[in-house]
Amino acid sequence: MSQPPPPPNQPPQQPGFGPPQEPSEPQTPPAPATPPTPPAQPPQQPPAGPDLNKAPQPQPGYGYPQAPGTPPPAAPPTPPQGPGYGYPQQQPPAGYGYPAQQPGPYGQPGPYGQPQQPGPYGQQPPYGYAQPTVPMQAQAGQPGGGRKVNAQVAIIVSAVVAIALIVGGGVWYANSSGKDDDKQTTAEGGDTKGGEGDGKEGGSGDRGATTGEAEEKAPAATGSKVLFQVPSPKVPKGVTTISIAGSWLTDSVYAKSGLSEITGYDRKSGTKKWTLDLPGPVCAATPHVTEDNKTAIVHKPAMPSKTDPQACTEVAVVDLAAGSKVWTKTAKSGTMPVSFNNVTIGGGTVAAGSTSGGAAWDLATGDERWAPKTSDSCYDAGYGGGAKLVAVRKCGSYDQRQLHIQNVDPKTGDVLAEYKMDEGIEYAAVVSTDPLVVAADVGDSAGDGSGISDFFSIDNKTGKLRARLSAPGDEFAARCDAIYKVENCTGVTVGNDRLYIATEEHDSGGDSYSQTNEVVAFDLATGKQTGQRADAGENYEIFPLRMDGPDVIAYKRPPYDKGGQVVSIDGESFKETILMENPSTEAVRDVESRMSPDYSEIQFGQGGLYMSSVYASDFTSREKEYSVIAFGTE
């Protein structure tokens, strides 16, 4: 990916650990005025989906010698715009739980006159489709075909993302459904009432090696009800947006970040069990939870203000059972405190990284274990955790960048094995640490802002490339924020030595304009598709969330007139079992449809589904907004 131009009014870079290449902590950009609504688009035939039955060609390791006379692959074409996903084209309600429109760099508008917008964790939202003020995924029943962008636009949006991510920016808004229903099925009852880890380090959100038996079983009745909802917090005067990233499940608690606090809710009733006050907002959080219910966060030392946005300097370990902070630490690069972009847990170590430095601490005591070696040209951009600890280390000058994927000893920081990616790959995200899988956009060929054109399956012991998995952006719907949040990927999970990934939406066939997609599997040893596929169904869109032993837990985003579903996909037969189906009442759909899998946090465990936003904003067009909605079948 080409390096985005630095935003205006950028503060000085911090010294140490090599010259940082990305900006840090710029001022919050002003909120743009709502753009005019473009004219309605005439229906067009949606693009056909990928040929999932063709025999995929094995991909050689990136950087391996190419066969003589083999021409370079062409960039994937931009697909045509599709019609309403399961619904006629119309002006949809604004997307609750989605970042609202942000201006492009230097105040330039986005494509088709529409401003660009950052997603949570720096993800670029789908755009390039002439639609009103919400991103495609925010629209109830709209197709994902609008996520495609060309490389030039991706460069522009990366600059916007850099600004929005560092300051914790993003605008979230929604329209009122104007309907009251029974509290068991409504999202309009504003009471603040109520995860689940898997009992090992890696916990909720773990994408590591498959262990144990599947725990999630289909209930006698799969129909769910709304257990509780948490009103969106009000941001301080003069501040437009604040990050509320972070949500976790234990056996008894669902915990969620607020403006400057983390609250633990009873996972069934929604009753507050504890509240942990923090001096400032949570900037970054790991999804991993240890066996004894510990997790890690990065937070600001004080609440941001219009004149002082604050830096993300504080690394803390939180006890999710007790609702207490175990310890808080900071690190320095030279004389300057390091502002961290990401944090993770692996092997009893908490590791945090950024463009200006990194550090690692003992999970139990907070004692510093190691810091990445200083260098004029190298720094640890971030870490992936879970079963192992993996560093993404950037080396070289801007025009000769090389990424080193390092399996490191959690206690000493020593490199156990290393894979050097070919020069020119700017960013990589850690999808799984065991087996080791990273994602990258090779040569900016994804073309859709997803950050992924290829996955790399790497041997953890030797550092050798096992296989390269080609996942063109026009065929597959996974997304990674490899720029800052190194282990933040959606639409993909790893288990059974396979990679399970969502395909892009496409025409479901026939004369209708209905859309659908699938989850398909790749063999991590060969890089080939296994031929397994799980269909979303007409007008549904399926996203893998995590592994459950050998099975895949997936969420199905519904059409405009139905509730979402959670399904279990058998790891071998790919048979789908419905675990939950949410209410289809308008009020519930109004909130659920705004919690997109691409731009929200989704946790499922023990018959409970918890969906939450990652930003709070002062921009609103409705009286009641929710940062959390929880569903249950028991």
XYZ file of C-alpha atoms in Angstrom:
634
model
C 0.000 0.000 0.000
C 1.386 3.398 -0.827
C 2.225 5.516 2.155
C -0.572 8.041 2.790
C 0.404 11.697 2.993
C 0.680 13.061 6.534
C -2.405 14.920 7.732
C -2.212 18.652 8.406
C -1.428 20.009 11.869
C 0.413 16.829 12.786
C 2.426 17.005 16.024
C 6.113 16.018 16.077
C 6.897 12.331 15.839
C 8.257 10.569 18.876
C 11.908 9.467 18.789
C 13.333 6.024 19.269
C 12.928 2.580 17.711
C 13.614 3.855 14.250
C 11.867 6.717 12.506
C 8.127 6.165 12.742
C 6.398 6.146 9.411
C 2.827 6.760 10.510
C 1.308 9.834 12.207
C 0.397 9.879 15.871
C -2.209 11.779 17.809
C -3.312 14.567 15.442
C -6.125 16.868 16.387
C -9.652 15.561 15.967
C -10.901 16.564 12.510
C -14.028 18.697 12.426
C -17.303 16.954 11.736
C -18.549 17.567 8.195
C -21.969 18.727 7.263
C -24.333 16.018 6.059
C -23.950 15.734 2.280
C -26.953 16.048 0.009
C -28.792 12.853 -0.836
C -27.859 11.631 -4.321
C -30.567 10.623 -6.769
C -31.841 7.062 -6.487
C -29.848 4.543 -8.491
C -31.666 2.422 -11.063
C -31.487 -1.329 -10.379
C -28.607 -3.094 -12.057
C -27.847 -6.763 -12.346
C -25.609 -7.720 -9.416
C -22.222 -9.272 -10.050
C -21.886 -13.020 -10.163
C -20.067 -14.626 -7.252
C -16.731 -16.404 -7.320
C -16.571 -19.801 -8.962
C -16.312 -21.883 -5.830
C -16.263 -25.137 -7.750
C -13.198 -24.452 -9.865
C -9.979 -26.123 -8.838
C -7.862 -23.374 -7.302
C -4.302 -23.132 -8.471
C -1.597 -23.589 -5.832
C 0.184 -20.352 -5.035
C 3.953 -20.264 -4.629
C 5.492 -18.422 -1.717
C 5.627 -14.702 -2.263
C 9.084 -13.839 -3.451
C 9.712 -17.315 -4.887
C 11.044 -17.433 -8.464
C 8.279 -17.232 -11.029
C 7.932 -19.561 -13.980
C 9.559 -18.159 -17.132
C 7.205 -16.217 -19.263
C 4.540 -15.975 -16.604
C 2.902 -12.558 -16.827
C 2.075 -10.723 -13.618
C -1.514 -11.160 -12.430
C -3.932 -8.455 -13.382
C -5.551 -6.375 -10.691
C -9.070 -7.604 -9.865
C -11.777 -5.679 -11.682
C -14.178 -3.453 -9.858
C -17.567 -5.191 -9.894
C -20.673 -3.388 -11.051
C -23.006 -1.858 -8.551
C -25.736 -4.109 -7.345
C -29.324 -3.403 -6.376
C -30.788 -3.418 -2.894
C -29.716 -6.461 -0.912
C -33.028 -8.214 -0.429
C -34.918 -4.938 -0.686
C -35.700 -2.293 -3.305
C -33.412 0.730 -3.475
C -34.480 3.443 -1.121
C -33.189 5.937 1.395
C -32.361 3.747 4.436
C -32.170 4.879 8.040
C -28.824 6.144 9.208
C -26.485 3.439 10.451
C -26.462 3.140 14.214
C -23.212 1.707 15.397
C -21.401 2.967 12.316
C -18.944 5.777 11.929
C -20.668 8.690 10.274
C -19.146 10.480 7.344
C -15.714 12.008 7.760
C -14.019 14.277 5.242
C -11.113 13.003 3.187
C -7.581 14.189 3.843
C -7.227 17.941 3.717
C -10.988 18.246 3.651
C -11.407 16.593 0.267
C -14.676 14.718 -0.277
C -14.771 11.004 -1.013
C -15.726 9.382 -4.314
C -18.950 10.413 -5.996
C -19.019 13.474 -3.801
C -19.531 11.390 -0.673
C -17.222 12.030 2.294
C -15.136 9.136 3.481
C -15.457 7.579 6.871
C -13.178 5.563 9.129
C -14.262 2.287 10.670
C -13.425 1.093 14.135
C -9.853 -0.023 14.639
C -8.945 1.907 11.540
C -10.840 -0.301 9.107
C -11.765 1.363 5.858
C -15.508 1.034 5.335
C -17.004 -0.019 2.029
C -17.642 2.818 -0.345
C -17.362 3.779 -3.958
C -21.101 3.192 -4.320
C -23.233 6.280 -4.772
C -25.432 6.017 -1.725
C -26.599 8.420 0.986
C -24.948 9.112 4.300
C -24.374 5.590 5.605
C -21.775 3.014 4.544
C -23.108 0.028 2.641
C -22.915 -2.323 5.583
C -24.964 0.060 7.690
C -27.974 -0.147 5.424
C -30.574 -2.657 6.416
C -30.763 -5.039 3.501
C -28.186 -3.362 1.275
C -25.556 -5.234 -0.757
C -21.878 -5.316 0.036
C -20.981 -4.681 -3.585
C -20.217 -1.068 -2.688
C -17.117 -2.044 -0.718
C -14.890 -2.065 -3.811
C -12.553 0.852 -4.383
C -9.580 1.351 -6.604
C -6.016 1.667 -5.357
C -5.961 5.456 -5.619
C -9.062 5.803 -3.475
C -7.654 3.298 -0.984
C -4.636 5.559 -0.545
C -6.883 8.515 0.172
C -8.994 6.631 2.681
C -5.905 5.331 4.485
C -4.979 8.910 5.330
C -8.449 9.471 6.765
C -8.198 6.253 8.726
C -4.830 7.283 10.129
C -6.318 10.477 11.512
C -9.499 8.911 12.813
C -7.857 5.908 14.402
C -5.173 7.728 16.343
C -7.503 10.237 17.909
C -10.136 7.583 18.505
C -12.415 9.376 16.077
C -15.462 8.252 14.195
C -19.064 9.367 14.187
C -21.923 7.055 15.074
C -25.543 7.909 14.587
C -28.973 6.433 13.969
C -32.604 7.219 13.257
C -35.408 6.353 15.617
C -37.597 3.466 14.597
C -40.513 5.257 16.162
C -41.946 2.046 17.536
C -42.386 0.553 20.983
C -42.710 -3.171 21.508
C -42.627 -5.527 24.436
C -39.326 -5.305 26.306
C -38.613 -8.955 25.594
C -38.289 -8.206 21.888
C -37.616 -4.490 21.745
C -34.465 -2.456 21.496
C -36.197 0.643 22.816
C -36.222 -0.122 26.535
C -33.349 1.974 27.825
C -32.654 -0.016 30.988
C -29.008 -0.851 31.510
C -29.329 -4.539 32.491
C -26.312 -7.605 31.764
C -19.274 -13.286 27.408
C -17.820 -15.949 27.657
C -14.249 -17.048 27.349
C -13.358 -20.526 26.345
C -11.471 -21.244 29.520
C -7.969 -20.769 28.146
C -5.636 -17.985 27.212
C -6.962 -16.657 23.954
C -10.508 -16.785 25.311
C -13.221 -15.004 23.404
C -12.109 -14.067 19.946
C -9.297 -16.637 19.848
C -8.402 -17.718 16.312
C -5.665 -20.138 17.273
C -5.250 -23.890 17.053
C -8.283 -26.127 17.426
C -8.532 -27.816 20.823
C -11.223 -29.764 22.628
C -14.801 -30.500 21.722
C -17.475 -28.106 20.532
C -19.310 -26.500 23.459
C -22.115 -24.612 21.736
C -25.260 -26.743 21.392
C -28.558 -25.930 19.726
C -31.270 -25.167 22.311
C -34.712 -26.749 22.216
C -36.076 -23.432 20.927
C -33.705 -21.316 18.824
C -35.852 -18.171 18.874
C -34.162 -15.481 20.979
C -35.305 -12.444 22.917
C -33.538 -9.214 23.785
C -31.899 -9.770 27.168
C -30.825 -6.169 27.672
C -29.445 -3.121 25.936
C -26.967 -0.507 27.119
C -27.627 3.130 26.194
C -24.799 4.831 24.345
C -22.798 7.082 26.715
C -22.884 10.842 26.318
C -19.570 12.371 25.327
C -18.228 15.463 27.146
C -19.017 18.894 25.780
C -16.623 19.967 23.060
C -15.614 16.384 22.168
C -17.191 14.808 19.106
C -16.210 11.145 19.376
C -14.589 8.846 21.928
C -13.412 5.257 21.554
C -15.319 2.675 23.590
C -13.460 -0.289 22.115
C -13.343 -3.527 24.054
C -15.850 -6.215 25.031
C -15.305 -9.571 26.705
C -17.238 -12.649 27.819
C -16.637 -14.822 30.867
C -18.842 -17.580 32.264
C -20.889 -15.037 34.219
C -20.027 -11.555 32.961
C -20.284 -9.554 29.767
C -17.859 -6.621 30.108
C -17.906 -3.537 27.906
C -15.859 -0.341 27.751
C -17.569 2.995 28.320
C -16.286 6.574 28.075
C -13.759 6.199 30.905
C -14.787 2.963 32.514
C -15.374 -0.730 31.980
C -18.629 -2.212 33.261
C -19.347 -5.848 33.959
C -22.954 -6.926 33.362
C -24.696 -10.118 34.354
C -24.747 -11.917 31.023
C -28.442 -12.853 31.322
C -30.162 -10.088 33.274
C -27.927 -7.162 32.327
C -27.601 -6.109 35.963
C -24.387 -4.215 36.673
C -22.060 -6.448 38.660
C -19.142 -4.021 38.812
C -17.730 -0.822 37.300
C -14.021 -0.114 36.899
C -13.328 3.614 36.634
C -10.505 4.726 34.344
C -8.897 8.181 34.034
C -9.484 8.216 30.273
C -11.017 6.267 27.372
C -9.880 2.827 26.212
C -7.857 3.180 22.996
C -7.198 -0.483 22.241
C -8.094 -3.832 23.757
C -7.137 -7.429 23.160
C -9.968 -9.947 22.681
C -7.915 -12.605 24.494
C -8.958 -13.652 27.989
C -6.843 -15.877 30.248
C -8.061 -18.890 32.209
C -8.382 -16.719 35.305
C -10.339 -14.023 33.413
C -7.590 -11.446 32.864
C -7.367 -9.231 29.783
C -5.334 -6.196 28.660
C -6.168 -2.704 27.448
C -4.509 0.559 26.432
C -6.132 3.726 27.746
C -5.526 7.460 27.894
C -4.255 9.074 31.130
C -7.087 11.633 31.133
C -10.246 12.535 29.280
C -9.536 14.183 25.929
C -10.526 17.763 25.323
C -10.814 19.988 22.307
C -7.325 21.347 22.896
C -5.705 18.166 24.247
C -6.735 14.859 22.644
C -4.394 12.906 24.982
C -2.110 10.058 23.946
C -2.688 6.335 24.481
C 0.161 5.777 26.931
C -1.308 3.578 29.692
C -1.190 -0.230 29.429
C -3.287 -2.079 32.010
C -4.360 -5.584 32.942
C -7.990 -5.954 34.042
C -9.507 -8.703 36.188
C -12.897 -9.351 34.570
C -14.106 -11.472 37.489
C -13.371 -8.930 40.206
C -13.862 -5.801 38.119
C -10.488 -4.410 39.191
C -7.274 -3.208 37.603
C -4.326 -5.513 38.333
C -1.632 -3.054 37.232
C -0.919 -0.102 34.932
C 2.382 0.561 33.142
C 3.894 3.009 30.675
C 7.039 2.965 28.527
C 9.349 5.599 27.090
C 11.099 6.037 23.799
C 13.988 8.269 24.673
C 12.413 10.896 26.908
C 8.961 10.676 25.367
C 6.178 8.370 26.588
C 5.199 5.799 23.974
C 1.680 6.088 22.593
C 0.527 2.538 21.851
C -1.678 1.465 18.953
C -2.252 -2.161 19.966
C -1.969 -4.611 22.861
C -2.212 -8.374 23.227
C -1.593 -11.308 25.586
C 0.481 -14.402 24.822
C 2.450 -16.843 26.947
C 1.850 -14.968 30.191
C 3.131 -11.737 28.644
C 1.374 -8.481 27.817
C 2.900 -6.873 24.708
C 2.039 -3.469 23.257
C 3.385 -1.881 20.086
C 3.274 1.224 17.924
C 5.287 3.174 15.384
C 7.255 4.813 18.198
C 8.178 1.808 20.276
C 7.005 -1.279 22.107
C 7.282 -3.054 25.445
C 6.336 -6.296 27.186
C 5.385 -6.994 30.792
C 4.746 -9.993 32.997
C 0.989 -10.568 32.985
C 0.811 -11.400 36.676
C 3.192 -8.832 38.202
C 3.532 -6.039 35.646
C 7.328 -6.321 35.748
C 8.927 -5.332 32.463
C 10.146 -8.417 30.608
C 11.707 -6.920 27.494
C 11.506 -4.185 24.886
C 12.158 -4.564 21.166
C 15.745 -3.917 20.145
C 16.343 -0.339 19.121
C 17.455 0.299 15.553
C 17.721 3.150 13.151
C 15.578 1.306 10.645
C 13.466 -1.289 12.524
C 10.621 -1.231 15.028
C 7.900 -3.606 16.239
C 4.653 -2.333 14.732
C 2.549 -4.664 16.866
C 1.894 -8.136 18.188
C -0.485 -11.047 17.789
C -1.270 -13.121 20.871
C -3.190 -16.134 22.076
C -1.438 -19.495 22.010
C 1.874 -17.852 21.037
C 3.308 -14.352 20.714
C 4.105 -13.059 17.227
C 5.701 -9.724 16.336
C 5.265 -7.793 13.108
C 8.566 -5.940 12.784
C 9.094 -3.254 10.164
C 12.559 -2.711 8.772
C 14.114 -0.551 6.096
C 13.419 2.856 4.669
C 10.068 3.917 3.305
C 10.892 2.930 -0.279
C 12.531 -0.361 0.761
C 10.241 -1.569 3.544
C 10.456 -5.192 4.635
C 8.255 -6.923 7.209
C 9.655 -9.582 9.514
C 7.067 -11.960 10.989
C 8.670 -13.199 14.203
C 7.637 -15.934 16.593
C 9.113 -14.560 19.820
C 9.771 -16.040 23.242
C 7.148 -14.323 25.448
C 9.498 -14.205 28.457
C 12.663 -12.937 26.808
C 11.611 -11.437 23.494
C 14.151 -13.639 21.689
C 13.222 -14.485 18.105
C 12.454 -18.206 17.832
C 11.645 -18.209 14.122
C 11.318 -15.529 11.482
C 9.753 -15.163 8.059
C 10.813 -12.191 5.959
C 8.140 -10.968 3.598
C 9.140 -9.563 0.249
C 10.013 -5.889 0.070
C 7.173 -3.564 -0.796
C 4.534 -5.113 1.473
C 3.737 -2.244 3.812
C 1.452 -3.885 6.377
C 0.588 -7.328 7.699
C -2.022 -8.517 10.198
C -1.784 -11.583 12.434
C -4.891 -13.722 11.898
C -3.695 -16.608 14.090
C -0.513 -17.360 16.046
C -0.918 -21.166 16.194
C -1.044 -22.142 13.404
C 0.660 -18.946 12.287
C -1.309 -17.108 9.606
C -0.834 -13.504 8.522
C -2.750 -11.410 6.003
C -1.403 -8.731 3.679
C -2.361 -6.643 0.681
C 0.383 -7.532 -1.780
C 1.067 -4.773 -4.264
C -2.124 -2.956 -3.255
C -3.936 -5.537 -5.366
C -6.951 -6.054 -3.083
C -8.425 -2.847 -4.453
C -11.207 -2.686 -1.859
C -9.628 -1.240 1.268
C -9.894 -4.588 3.061
C -6.156 -4.868 3.627
C -6.101 -8.417 2.249
C -5.107 -9.911 -1.083
C -3.236 -12.923 0.301
C -2.844 -15.004 3.430
C 0.513 -16.514 4.384
C 0.651 -19.807 6.275
C 3.997 -19.919 8.133
C 5.730 -22.684 10.084
C 6.052 -21.438 13.668
C 9.160 -23.522 14.369
C 11.229 -22.894 11.244
C 9.857 -19.611 9.927
C 9.418 -21.163 6.500
C 6.419 -20.412 4.330
C 4.033 -23.364 4.240
C 1.651 -21.935 1.656
C 0.367 -18.707 0.204
C -3.419 -18.451 -0.051
C -4.712 -16.112 -2.727
C -7.845 -14.257 -1.573
C -8.660 -11.538 -4.143
C -10.570 -8.623 -2.710
C -13.334 -8.940 -5.269
C -14.073 -12.518 -4.198
C -13.569 -12.584 -0.419
C -15.012 -10.393 2.329
C -12.492 -10.644 5.184
C -10.981 -7.405 6.459
C -7.878 -6.628 8.532
C -6.604 -3.374 9.967
C -2.947 -4.124 9.455
C -1.982 -0.451 9.726
C -2.414 -0.135 13.484
C -4.458 -2.936 15.086
C -2.207 -5.802 14.055
C -4.499 -8.622 15.211
C -7.840 -7.107 14.283
C -9.425 -9.110 11.456
C -13.072 -9.861 10.703
C -14.802 -12.322 8.403
C -12.121 -14.973 8.923
C -11.112 -17.567 11.521
C -8.559 -20.379 11.761
C -8.860 -23.960 13.053
C -8.369 -27.590 11.966
C -5.267 -26.331 10.098
C -7.682 -24.537 7.816
C -8.635 -20.957 7.173
C -12.380 -20.232 7.062
C -13.297 -17.065 5.190
C -16.439 -15.273 4.025
C -16.886 -14.678 0.317
C -18.164 -11.423 -1.098
C -21.885 -11.036 -1.651
C -23.059 -11.970 -5.107
C -26.172 -12.754 -7.118
C -27.935 -15.742 -5.599
C -29.082 -16.857 -9.042
C -32.310 -16.790 -10.971
C -34.210 -13.721 -12.081
C -34.331 -12.034 -8.689
C -31.947 -9.412 -7.401
C -31.363 -11.295 -4.156
C -27.852 -11.549 -2.763
C -25.984 -14.152 -0.733
C -22.491 -15.327 0.183
C -20.688 -18.326 1.675
C -18.007 -19.400 4.113
C -15.349 -21.481 2.384
C -12.228 -23.267 3.664
C -8.567 -23.216 2.637
C -6.031 -25.882 3.589
C -3.132 -24.141 5.360
C -0.665 -26.804 4.244
C -1.396 -26.605 0.510
C -2.985 -23.164 0.094
C -5.851 -24.730 -1.855
C -9.553 -24.533 -1.204
C -10.927 -27.725 0.311
C -14.219 -27.542 -1.581
C -16.188 -27.063 1.648
C -18.754 -24.277 1.701
C -21.536 -23.104 3.986
C -24.212 -21.026 2.270
C -25.708 -17.957 3.917
C -29.081 -18.458 2.251
C -31.040 -16.048 0.109
C -30.608 -12.434 1.229
C -28.475 -13.418 4.248
C -24.773 -12.637 4.593
C -22.614 -14.985 6.682
C -19.508 -14.059 8.700
C -17.320 -16.518 10.635
C -16.771 -15.269 14.210
C -14.555 -17.840 15.936
C -13.802 -21.519 16.389
C -15.720 -23.732 18.815
C -13.449 -26.757 19.081
C -13.493 -28.191 15.535
C -16.590 -26.207 14.505
C -17.025 -22.663 13.202
C -19.368 -20.187 14.893
C -20.810 -17.751 12.343
C -23.241 -14.837 12.364
C -25.761 -14.336 9.566
C -26.678 -10.753 8.835
C -30.361 -10.858 7.836
C -32.467 -9.316 5.092
C -34.565 -6.257 5.869
C -37.556 -8.173 7.243
C -35.912 -10.809 9.463
C -33.680 -11.139 12.506
C -30.079 -12.282 12.430
C -28.958 -15.836 13.073
C -26.050 -17.552 14.777
C -25.066 -20.916 13.331
C -22.521 -23.622 14.047
C -20.744 -25.061 11.001
C -19.378 -28.580 11.392
C -15.652 -28.428 10.658
C -15.736 -31.521 8.458
C -19.199 -31.921 6.926
C -19.938 -28.167 6.898
C -23.464 -28.950 8.016
C -25.057 -25.841 9.530
C -26.926 -25.931 12.830
C -28.954 -22.895 13.888
C -28.080 -21.867 17.443
C -30.114 -18.654 17.561
C -32.577 -16.641 15.502
C -33.319 -13.089 16.600
C -36.704 -11.301 16.650
C -37.870 -9.795 13.377
C -39.778 -6.880 14.905
C -38.916 -3.512 13.438
C -37.530 -2.040 16.657
C -35.088 -4.900 17.167
C -34.017 -4.968 13.530
C -33.440 -1.224 13.731
C -30.615 -1.737 16.246
C -29.274 -5.129 15.141
C -28.891 -4.064 11.522
C -26.597 -1.247 12.623
C -24.184 -3.591 14.405
C -22.318 -4.710 11.299
C -19.865 -7.592 11.727
C -17.256 -5.510 9.905
C -17.550 -2.488 12.191
C -18.771 -3.749 15.545
C -17.739 -6.210 18.235
C -19.740 -9.451 18.228
C -19.411 -12.072 20.967
C -21.326 -15.335 21.203
C -21.232 -17.942 23.951
C -23.483 -20.166 26.064
C -26.602 -19.171 24.179
C -25.917 -15.439 24.364
C -25.156 -13.009 21.518
C -23.657 -9.620 22.413
C -23.253 -6.911 19.791
C -21.602 -3.574 20.581
C -20.278 -0.421 18.944
C -16.733 0.851 19.394
C -17.348 4.617 19.383
C -19.544 7.035 21.276
C -20.455 10.326 19.605
C -22.343 13.537 20.180
C -23.885 13.261 16.724
C -27.337 11.818 16.990
C -30.647 11.947 15.204
C -32.598 9.831 17.674
C -33.460 10.031 21.337
C -32.357 6.511 22.233
C -29.087 5.038 21.051
C -27.469 1.840 22.245
C -23.857 0.802 22.499
C -24.841 -2.803 23.322
C -27.687 -5.122 22.441
C -27.768 -8.656 23.875
C -29.842 -11.643 22.784
C -30.454 -14.951 24.528
C -32.312 -18.212 23.968
C -32.465 -19.324 27.596
